[in-house]
């Protein structure tokens, strides 16, 4: 298939949607479950241009901010984990329990993106209220978490509740991205997704400073998140007029969901892409969570561990922008193969022999850029999986997000089982410090990711 195919199909779809908005045809009412346009003029309605203009790129900027404060904070948890373990903040709480706070928060966010996307598509007029409520939940959960005295309290507040709020705050970005961008969707998406890397690069340094010198880090973070989140919400708006659901036919949520297009669930390409995403994330999250711990295991300072995590997250921005642009001009499966094989080699050859800070930095730069940019293939893959049913793109990206969310739980649990902290002072020719099995696991999952990229070429030729 020519790489321009999905973009042309989606562009034609966007034009048809614009004409439907202007004429308020009954086709929209059938597809959206008996909806009507609110405050839309039947004639002479001018929509903002696609792929260009201030409104389109201001949406990208605001979405970047939301990505930064929602996902960037989650990728900073490695600093909190190292601090809690070193200072025994929660007494005899296990390494797995302390690590669960960050993984549960991320996993919940990935799952909630799918759930809130489905809800937002059914009740688009409620999206603004949903986003403001989610922002309030995020900030409130962090304030309450600052008073936690048990690890179970932290898991519930900073893990579950923050994750739910983060998912609801971010989900509309996925929906609106499909409205604002078509031909340049990969590039726009890569800029947005780069927010997690930017936050993950800057926030660890800030968190380390606050934890060391201030002591009420989460309350400061809640205030910071509310201010910048509120500013971002002023620019995160849909391109198409907001619609209000008219439940005149008495349809419940389940009936509404059944009327959507779910044929992609049986697609071999969808199953292959979902599996590949899961395997890739199994390797990514253990590195994100344990690089700070690994660095301090070498006898280096906590500040060095923080800088390593920052560089790791910062490197992902480079990969996301480059991979996003490549996906606009070439088949996305090339990116998957390059990402998986390159990251596997860096794990085996660099992390395996990283006995000093220089090699650690080399590893996190290469692995971070190659693995951190993987999600930039999601828009292109979702368009191809959806085929003629382009209204399914948001749902497909939601399922890919759920696959990554599941891996956010499973990956660190596997890494915790493979990590041997009692060997933290033991150095060996290959790996060591209790991380040998973790290193081999990460490399193996990245090899499987590269194989998944090759398999997608075969899967797209099969139809059920």
Coordinates of C-alpha atoms in Angstrom, one line a residue:
X1 CA 0.0 0.0 0.0
X2 CA 1.3 3.5 -0.8
X3 CA 2.1 5.5 2.3
X4 CA -0.1 8.3 1.1
X5 CA -3.2 6.2 1.1
X6 CA -4.4 6.6 4.7
X7 CA -3.8 10.4 4.6
X8 CA -5.9 10.8 1.4
X9 CA -8.7 8.7 2.8
X10 CA -8.7 10.6 6.1
X11 CA -8.6 13.9 4.2
X12 CA -11.6 13.0 2.1
X13 CA -13.3 11.9 5.3
X14 CA -12.6 15.3 6.9
X15 CA -14.0 17.1 4.0
X16 CA -17.2 15.0 4.1
X17 CA -17.5 15.7 7.8
X18 CA -17.2 19.4 7.2
X19 CA -20.0 19.3 4.6
X20 CA -22.1 17.3 7.1
X21 CA -21.5 19.9 9.7
X22 CA -22.6 22.7 7.4
X23 CA -25.8 21.0 6.2
X24 CA -26.7 19.2 9.4
X25 CA -27.6 16.0 7.5
X26 CA -29.3 13.1 9.1
X27 CA -26.3 10.9 8.4
X28 CA -24.6 12.5 11.4
X29 CA -27.6 11.8 13.6
X30 CA -27.4 8.1 12.8
X31 CA -23.7 7.7 13.3
X32 CA -23.5 9.7 16.6
X33 CA -26.6 8.3 18.1
X34 CA -29.3 10.9 17.4
X35 CA -27.3 14.1 17.8
X36 CA -27.9 17.6 16.7
X37 CA -25.4 20.5 16.1
X38 CA -25.4 23.1 18.7
X39 CA -24.9 26.8 17.8
X40 CA -24.0 25.9 14.2
X41 CA -25.2 28.0 11.3
X42 CA -26.7 26.0 8.5
X43 CA -25.1 28.0 5.8
X44 CA -21.8 29.9 5.5
X45 CA -20.1 28.0 8.4
X46 CA -16.3 28.4 8.0
X47 CA -14.2 25.8 9.9
X48 CA -10.6 26.4 10.8
X49 CA -8.1 24.9 8.3
X50 CA -6.7 21.4 8.7
X51 CA -2.9 20.9 9.3
X52 CA -2.2 24.7 9.5
X53 CA -3.1 27.9 11.2
X54 CA -2.9 29.4 14.7
X55 CA -5.8 27.4 16.1
X56 CA -4.4 24.1 14.9
X57 CA -0.9 24.7 16.3
X58 CA -2.1 26.3 19.5
X59 CA -4.0 23.1 20.1
X60 CA -0.7 21.2 19.6
X61 CA 1.0 23.6 22.1
X62 CA -1.7 23.2 24.7
X63 CA -1.9 19.4 24.2
X64 CA 1.9 19.3 24.7
X65 CA 1.4 21.0 28.1
X66 CA -1.2 18.5 29.1
X67 CA 1.0 15.6 28.0
X68 CA 3.9 17.2 30.0
X69 CA 2.0 17.6 33.3
X70 CA 0.1 14.3 33.0
X71 CA 2.6 11.8 31.6
X72 CA 5.8 13.7 32.5
X73 CA 5.0 13.5 36.2
X74 CA 4.3 9.7 35.9
X75 CA 7.7 9.1 34.3
X76 CA 9.3 11.0 37.2
X77 CA 8.3 8.5 39.8
X78 CA 11.7 6.8 39.7
X79 CA 13.1 9.7 41.7
X80 CA 10.3 9.3 44.3
X81 CA 11.0 5.5 44.5
X82 CA 14.7 6.0 45.1
X83 CA 14.0 8.6 47.8
X84 CA 11.4 6.4 49.5
X85 CA 13.7 3.4 49.5
X86 CA 16.7 5.3 50.7
X87 CA 15.0 7.2 53.5
X88 CA 12.6 4.3 54.4
X89 CA 9.7 6.8 54.3
X90 CA 7.2 4.0 54.6
X91 CA 9.0 1.8 57.0
X92 CA 9.3 -1.8 55.8
X93 CA 7.3 -1.4 52.6
X94 CA 8.7 -3.6 49.9
X95 CA 10.4 -2.4 46.8
X96 CA 7.5 -3.9 44.7
X97 CA 4.9 -2.0 46.8
X98 CA 6.7 1.3 46.5
X99 CA 7.2 0.8 42.8
X100 CA 3.5 0.0 42.4
X101 CA 2.6 3.6 43.0
X102 CA 4.1 4.8 39.8
X103 CA 3.2 1.8 37.7
X104 CA -0.4 1.9 38.9
X105 CA -0.7 5.6 38.1
X106 CA 0.6 5.1 34.6
X107 CA -1.4 2.0 33.9
X108 CA -4.6 3.6 35.1
X109 CA -4.0 6.6 32.9
X110 CA -3.5 4.4 29.8
X111 CA -6.7 2.4 30.6
X112 CA -8.7 5.6 31.4
X113 CA -7.7 7.1 28.1
X114 CA -9.7 4.4 26.3
X115 CA -12.6 4.6 28.7
X116 CA -12.9 8.4 28.6
X117 CA -12.4 8.4 24.8
X118 CA -15.5 6.2 24.5
X119 CA -17.5 8.4 26.8
X120 CA -16.4 11.6 25.1
X121 CA -17.4 10.3 21.7
X122 CA -20.9 9.5 23.0
X123 CA -21.4 12.8 24.9
X124 CA -19.1 15.3 23.2
X125 CA -20.9 18.2 24.8
X126 CA -19.7 17.0 28.3
X127 CA -16.0 17.0 27.3
X128 CA -15.1 20.3 28.9
X129 CA -16.8 19.4 32.2
X130 CA -14.9 16.1 32.1
X131 CA -11.5 17.7 31.6
X132 CA -12.0 20.3 34.4
X133 CA -13.3 17.6 36.8
X134 CA -10.3 15.5 35.9
X135 CA -7.9 18.3 36.5
X136 CA -9.5 18.9 40.0
X137 CA -9.2 15.2 40.8
X138 CA -5.5 15.1 39.8
X139 CA -4.7 18.1 42.0
X140 CA -6.8 17.0 44.9
X141 CA -5.3 13.5 44.9
X142 CA -1.8 14.9 45.0
X143 CA -2.7 17.2 48.0
X144 CA -4.2 14.3 49.9
X145 CA -1.3 12.1 49.0
X146 CA 1.1 14.5 50.6
X147 CA -0.4 13.5 54.0
X148 CA -0.1 9.8 53.3
X149 CA 1.5 7.8 56.2
X150 CA 1.2 4.3 54.7
X151 CA 2.2 3.0 51.3
X152 CA -1.4 1.8 50.7
X153 CA -2.6 5.4 51.0
X154 CA -0.1 6.5 48.4
X155 CA -1.1 3.7 46.0
X156 CA -4.7 4.8 46.3
X157 CA -4.2 8.6 46.0
X158 CA -1.0 9.1 43.9
X159 CA -1.6 5.9 42.0
X160 CA -5.3 5.1 41.3
X161 CA -7.0 8.5 41.8
X162 CA -4.3 10.5 40.0
X163 CA -4.3 8.0 37.2
X164 CA -8.1 8.3 36.7
X165 CA -7.9 12.1 36.7
X166 CA -4.9 12.0 34.3
X167 CA -6.7 9.8 31.8
X168 CA -9.8 12.0 31.8
X169 CA -7.7 15.1 31.4
X170 CA -5.7 13.7 28.4
X171 CA -8.2 11.6 26.5
X172 CA -9.8 14.5 24.5
X173 CA -6.4 15.2 23.0
X174 CA -6.6 11.9 21.1
X175 CA -10.0 12.8 19.7
X176 CA -9.2 16.4 18.7
X177 CA -5.9 15.4 17.1
X178 CA -7.9 13.5 14.4
X179 CA -9.9 16.7 13.7
X180 CA -7.1 19.2 13.5
X181 CA -4.5 17.2 11.6
X182 CA -4.6 14.8 8.6
X183 CA -1.6 14.9 6.3
X184 CA 0.7 16.1 9.1
X185 CA -0.8 14.1 11.9
X186 CA 2.3 12.1 12.6
X187 CA 4.4 15.3 13.0
X188 CA 1.8 17.0 15.2
X189 CA 1.4 13.8 17.3
X190 CA 5.1 13.5 17.8
X191 CA 5.3 17.1 19.1
X192 CA 2.4 16.4 21.5
X193 CA 3.8 13.0 22.6
X194 CA 7.2 14.7 23.2
X195 CA 5.6 16.4 26.2
X196 CA 6.1 13.3 28.3
X197 CA 9.8 13.3 27.5
X198 CA 10.1 17.0 28.3
X199 CA 8.3 16.6 31.6
X200 CA 10.3 13.5 32.3
X201 CA 13.5 15.4 31.7
X202 CA 12.8 18.5 33.7
X203 CA 10.6 17.1 36.5
X204 CA 13.1 14.7 38.0
X205 CA 15.5 17.5 38.8
X206 CA 12.7 19.6 40.3
X207 CA 11.4 16.6 42.3
X208 CA 14.8 15.8 43.6
X209 CA 15.3 19.4 44.8
X210 CA 11.9 19.6 46.4
X211 CA 12.2 16.2 48.1
X212 CA 15.6 17.1 49.5
X213 CA 15.1 20.7 50.5
X214 CA 11.4 21.4 50.9
X215 CA 9.5 18.3 52.1
X216 CA 6.0 19.1 50.7
X217 CA 6.7 18.3 47.1
X218 CA 3.2 17.0 46.2
X219 CA 1.4 20.1 47.3
X220 CA 3.7 22.3 45.2
X221 CA 3.2 19.9 42.3
X222 CA -0.6 20.1 42.7
X223 CA -0.5 24.0 42.5
X224 CA 1.8 23.8 39.5
X225 CA -0.4 21.3 37.7
X226 CA -3.6 23.4 38.3
X227 CA -2.1 26.6 37.0
X228 CA -0.6 25.1 33.8
X229 CA -3.5 22.7 33.3
X230 CA -6.0 25.5 33.4
X231 CA -4.0 27.6 30.9
X232 CA -3.8 24.6 28.5
X233 CA -7.5 23.9 28.7
X234 CA -8.2 27.4 27.2
X235 CA -6.7 26.2 23.9
X236 CA -7.6 22.5 23.8
X237 CA -10.8 22.8 21.8
X238 CA -12.4 20.8 18.9
X239 CA -12.2 21.9 15.3
X240 CA -15.7 20.8 14.5
X241 CA -18.7 22.3 16.3
X242 CA -19.7 20.8 19.6
X243 CA -22.7 18.5 19.5
X244 CA -25.2 17.6 22.2
X245 CA -26.5 14.0 22.4
X246 CA -30.3 13.7 22.0
X247 CA -31.3 10.5 23.7
X248 CA -34.7 10.5 22.0
X249 CA -34.5 6.8 21.1
X250 CA -33.8 5.8 24.7
X251 CA -30.4 4.3 24.0
X252 CA -28.2 3.5 27.0
X253 CA -24.4 3.6 26.9
X254 CA -24.1 -0.1 25.9
X255 CA -26.5 0.4 23.0
X256 CA -24.6 3.4 21.8
X257 CA -21.3 1.6 22.0
X258 CA -22.7 -1.3 19.9
X259 CA -23.6 1.1 17.1
X260 CA -19.9 2.0 16.7
X261 CA -17.6 0.2 14.3
X262 CA -15.8 -2.6 16.1
X263 CA -14.7 -4.8 13.1
X264 CA -11.1 -3.9 13.7
X265 CA -11.0 -6.1 16.8
X266 CA -10.9 -9.1 14.5
X267 CA -8.2 -7.7 12.3
X268 CA -4.9 -9.6 12.3
X269 CA -3.1 -6.3 11.9
X270 CA -4.8 -4.9 15.0
X271 CA -3.9 -8.0 17.0
X272 CA -0.3 -7.9 15.8
X273 CA 0.1 -4.2 16.5
X274 CA -1.5 -4.5 20.0
X275 CA 0.8 -7.4 20.9
X276 CA 3.9 -5.5 19.6
X277 CA 2.9 -2.5 21.7
X278 CA 2.6 -4.6 24.8
X279 CA 6.0 -6.3 24.2
X280 CA 7.7 -3.0 23.6
X281 CA 6.3 -1.5 26.8
X282 CA 7.4 -4.5 28.8
X283 CA 11.0 -3.5 28.0
X284 CA 10.5 0.3 28.3
X285 CA 9.0 0.6 31.7
X286 CA 11.6 -1.4 33.7
X287 CA 14.3 0.9 32.3
X288 CA 12.3 4.0 33.1
X289 CA 11.6 2.9 36.6
X290 CA 15.0 1.3 37.6
X291 CA 17.7 3.5 35.9
X292 CA 17.9 5.7 39.0
X293 CA 18.2 2.7 41.3
X294 CA 20.8 1.1 38.9
X295 CA 22.9 4.3 38.9
X296 CA 23.0 4.6 42.7
X297 CA 23.9 0.9 42.9
X298 CA 27.2 1.8 41.3
X299 CA 27.9 4.0 44.2
X300 CA 27.0 7.2 42.4
X301 CA 25.0 10.0 44.0
X302 CA 21.2 10.4 43.9
X303 CA 21.7 13.5 41.9
X304 CA 23.5 11.4 39.2
X305 CA 20.6 9.0 39.2
X306 CA 18.2 11.9 38.7
X307 CA 20.2 13.3 35.8
X308 CA 20.3 9.8 34.2
X309 CA 16.5 9.6 34.4
X310 CA 16.2 13.2 33.0
X311 CA 18.5 12.4 30.0
X312 CA 16.6 9.2 29.4
X313 CA 13.2 11.0 29.2
X314 CA 14.7 13.9 27.2
X315 CA 16.1 11.5 24.6
X316 CA 12.6 10.2 23.9
X317 CA 11.6 13.6 22.5
X318 CA 14.2 13.3 19.8
X319 CA 12.9 9.8 18.9
X320 CA 9.3 10.9 18.9
X321 CA 9.8 13.8 16.5
X322 CA 12.0 11.9 14.1
X323 CA 9.8 8.8 14.1
X324 CA 6.7 10.9 13.8
X325 CA 8.0 12.6 10.7
X326 CA 9.2 9.3 9.2
X327 CA 5.7 7.8 9.7
X328 CA 4.3 10.6 7.6
X329 CA 6.5 9.8 4.6
X330 CA 7.3 6.0 4.9
X331 CA 5.7 2.8 6.2
X332 CA 5.5 2.9 10.0
X333 CA 6.7 -0.8 10.3
X334 CA 10.2 0.4 9.3
X335 CA 10.1 2.5 12.5
X336 CA 9.1 -0.5 14.6
X337 CA 11.9 -2.6 13.3
X338 CA 14.5 0.1 13.7
X339 CA 13.2 1.0 17.2
X340 CA 13.1 -2.6 18.4
X341 CA 16.4 -3.8 17.0
X342 CA 18.4 -0.7 17.9
X343 CA 17.0 -0.7 21.5
X344 CA 17.8 -4.4 21.9
X345 CA 21.4 -3.9 20.8
X346 CA 21.8 -0.9 23.2
X347 CA 20.5 -3.0 26.1
X348 CA 22.8 -6.0 25.4
X349 CA 25.9 -4.1 24.5
X350 CA 25.7 -0.8 26.4
X351 CA 23.7 -1.5 29.6
X352 CA 25.3 -4.9 29.9
X353 CA 28.7 -3.2 30.2
X354 CA 27.7 0.0 31.9
X355 CA 30.0 0.1 34.9
X356 CA 30.5 3.9 34.8
X357 CA 28.5 7.0 34.4
X358 CA 29.6 7.6 30.8
X359 CA 28.3 4.3 29.5
X360 CA 25.1 4.8 31.5
X361 CA 24.5 8.1 29.8
X362 CA 25.3 6.5 26.4
X363 CA 22.8 3.8 27.0
X364 CA 19.9 6.0 28.2
X365 CA 20.4 8.4 25.2
X366 CA 20.3 5.6 22.6
X367 CA 17.7 3.4 24.3
X368 CA 15.6 6.4 25.3
X369 CA 15.5 7.9 21.8
X370 CA 14.8 4.5 20.1
X371 CA 12.3 3.1 22.5
X372 CA 10.7 6.4 23.7
X373 CA 9.7 7.4 20.2
X374 CA 7.7 4.2 19.6
X375 CA 4.3 5.7 20.3
X376 CA 4.7 8.0 17.3
X377 CA 3.7 5.0 15.1
X378 CA 0.3 4.8 16.7
X379 CA -1.5 7.4 14.5
X380 CA -0.2 5.9 11.3
X381 CA -0.9 2.3 12.4
X382 CA -4.4 3.2 13.6
X383 CA -5.3 4.8 10.3
X384 CA -4.2 1.7 8.4
X385 CA -6.0 -0.7 10.8
X386 CA -9.2 1.4 10.6
X387 CA -9.2 1.2 6.8
X388 CA -12.5 2.7 5.4
X389 CA -13.9 3.1 8.9
X390 CA -11.8 6.1 9.9
X391 CA -14.2 6.9 12.8
X392 CA -12.6 4.0 14.6
X393 CA -9.1 5.6 14.8
X394 CA -9.6 7.0 18.3
X395 CA -10.8 3.7 19.6
X396 CA -7.9 1.9 18.1
X397 CA -5.4 4.2 19.7
X398 CA -7.3 3.7 22.9
X399 CA -6.8 0.0 22.7
X400 CA -3.1 0.5 22.0
X401 CA -3.0 2.7 25.1
X402 CA -4.6 -0.1 27.1
X403 CA -1.9 -2.5 25.9
X404 CA 0.8 -0.2 27.0
X405 CA -1.0 0.3 30.3
X406 CA -1.1 -3.4 31.0
X407 CA 2.6 -3.6 30.3
X408 CA 3.2 -0.7 32.7
X409 CA 2.0 -3.0 35.5
X410 CA 3.4 -6.3 34.2
X411 CA 6.8 -5.0 33.1
X412 CA 7.9 -3.5 36.5
X413 CA 6.6 -6.6 38.3
X414 CA 8.7 -8.9 36.2
X415 CA 11.7 -6.6 36.7
X416 CA 11.2 -6.5 40.4
X417 CA 11.2 -10.4 40.4
X418 CA 14.3 -10.4 38.3
X419 CA 16.1 -7.7 40.2
X420 CA 18.4 -9.0 43.1
X421 CA 19.0 -6.1 45.4
X422 CA 21.1 -8.3 47.7
X423 CA 23.7 -8.3 44.8
X424 CA 23.8 -4.5 44.6
X425 CA 27.5 -4.4 45.4
X426 CA 28.4 -7.3 43.2
X427 CA 30.2 -6.4 40.0
X428 CA 30.6 -8.9 37.2
X429 CA 32.1 -8.7 33.7
X430 CA 28.7 -8.5 32.2
X431 CA 26.0 -6.5 33.9
X432 CA 26.0 -7.1 37.7
X433 CA 24.7 -5.1 40.7
X434 CA 21.7 -7.4 40.7
X435 CA 20.5 -6.3 37.2
X436 CA 21.8 -9.0 34.9
X437 CA 18.4 -10.8 34.5
X438 CA 16.7 -7.5 34.0
X439 CA 19.1 -6.5 31.3
X440 CA 18.5 -9.7 29.4
X441 CA 14.8 -9.4 29.8
X442 CA 14.7 -5.9 28.4
X443 CA 16.9 -6.9 25.4
X444 CA 14.7 -9.9 24.6
X445 CA 11.5 -7.9 24.6
X446 CA 13.0 -5.4 22.2
X447 CA 14.0 -8.2 19.9
X448 CA 10.4 -9.4 20.0
X449 CA 9.3 -5.9 19.2
X450 CA 11.4 -5.9 16.0
X451 CA 9.9 -9.2 15.0
X452 CA 6.5 -7.7 15.6
X453 CA 7.3 -4.9 13.1
X454 CA 8.2 -7.5 10.5
X455 CA 5.0 -9.5 11.3
X456 CA 2.8 -6.4 10.7
X457 CA 3.7 -6.6 7.0
X458 CA 2.3 -10.2 6.8
X459 CA -0.7 -9.4 9.0
X460 CA -1.9 -6.6 6.8
X461 CA -2.3 -9.1 3.9
X462 CA -4.6 -11.3 5.9
X463 CA -8.3 -10.6 6.2
X464 CA -10.9 -12.3 8.4

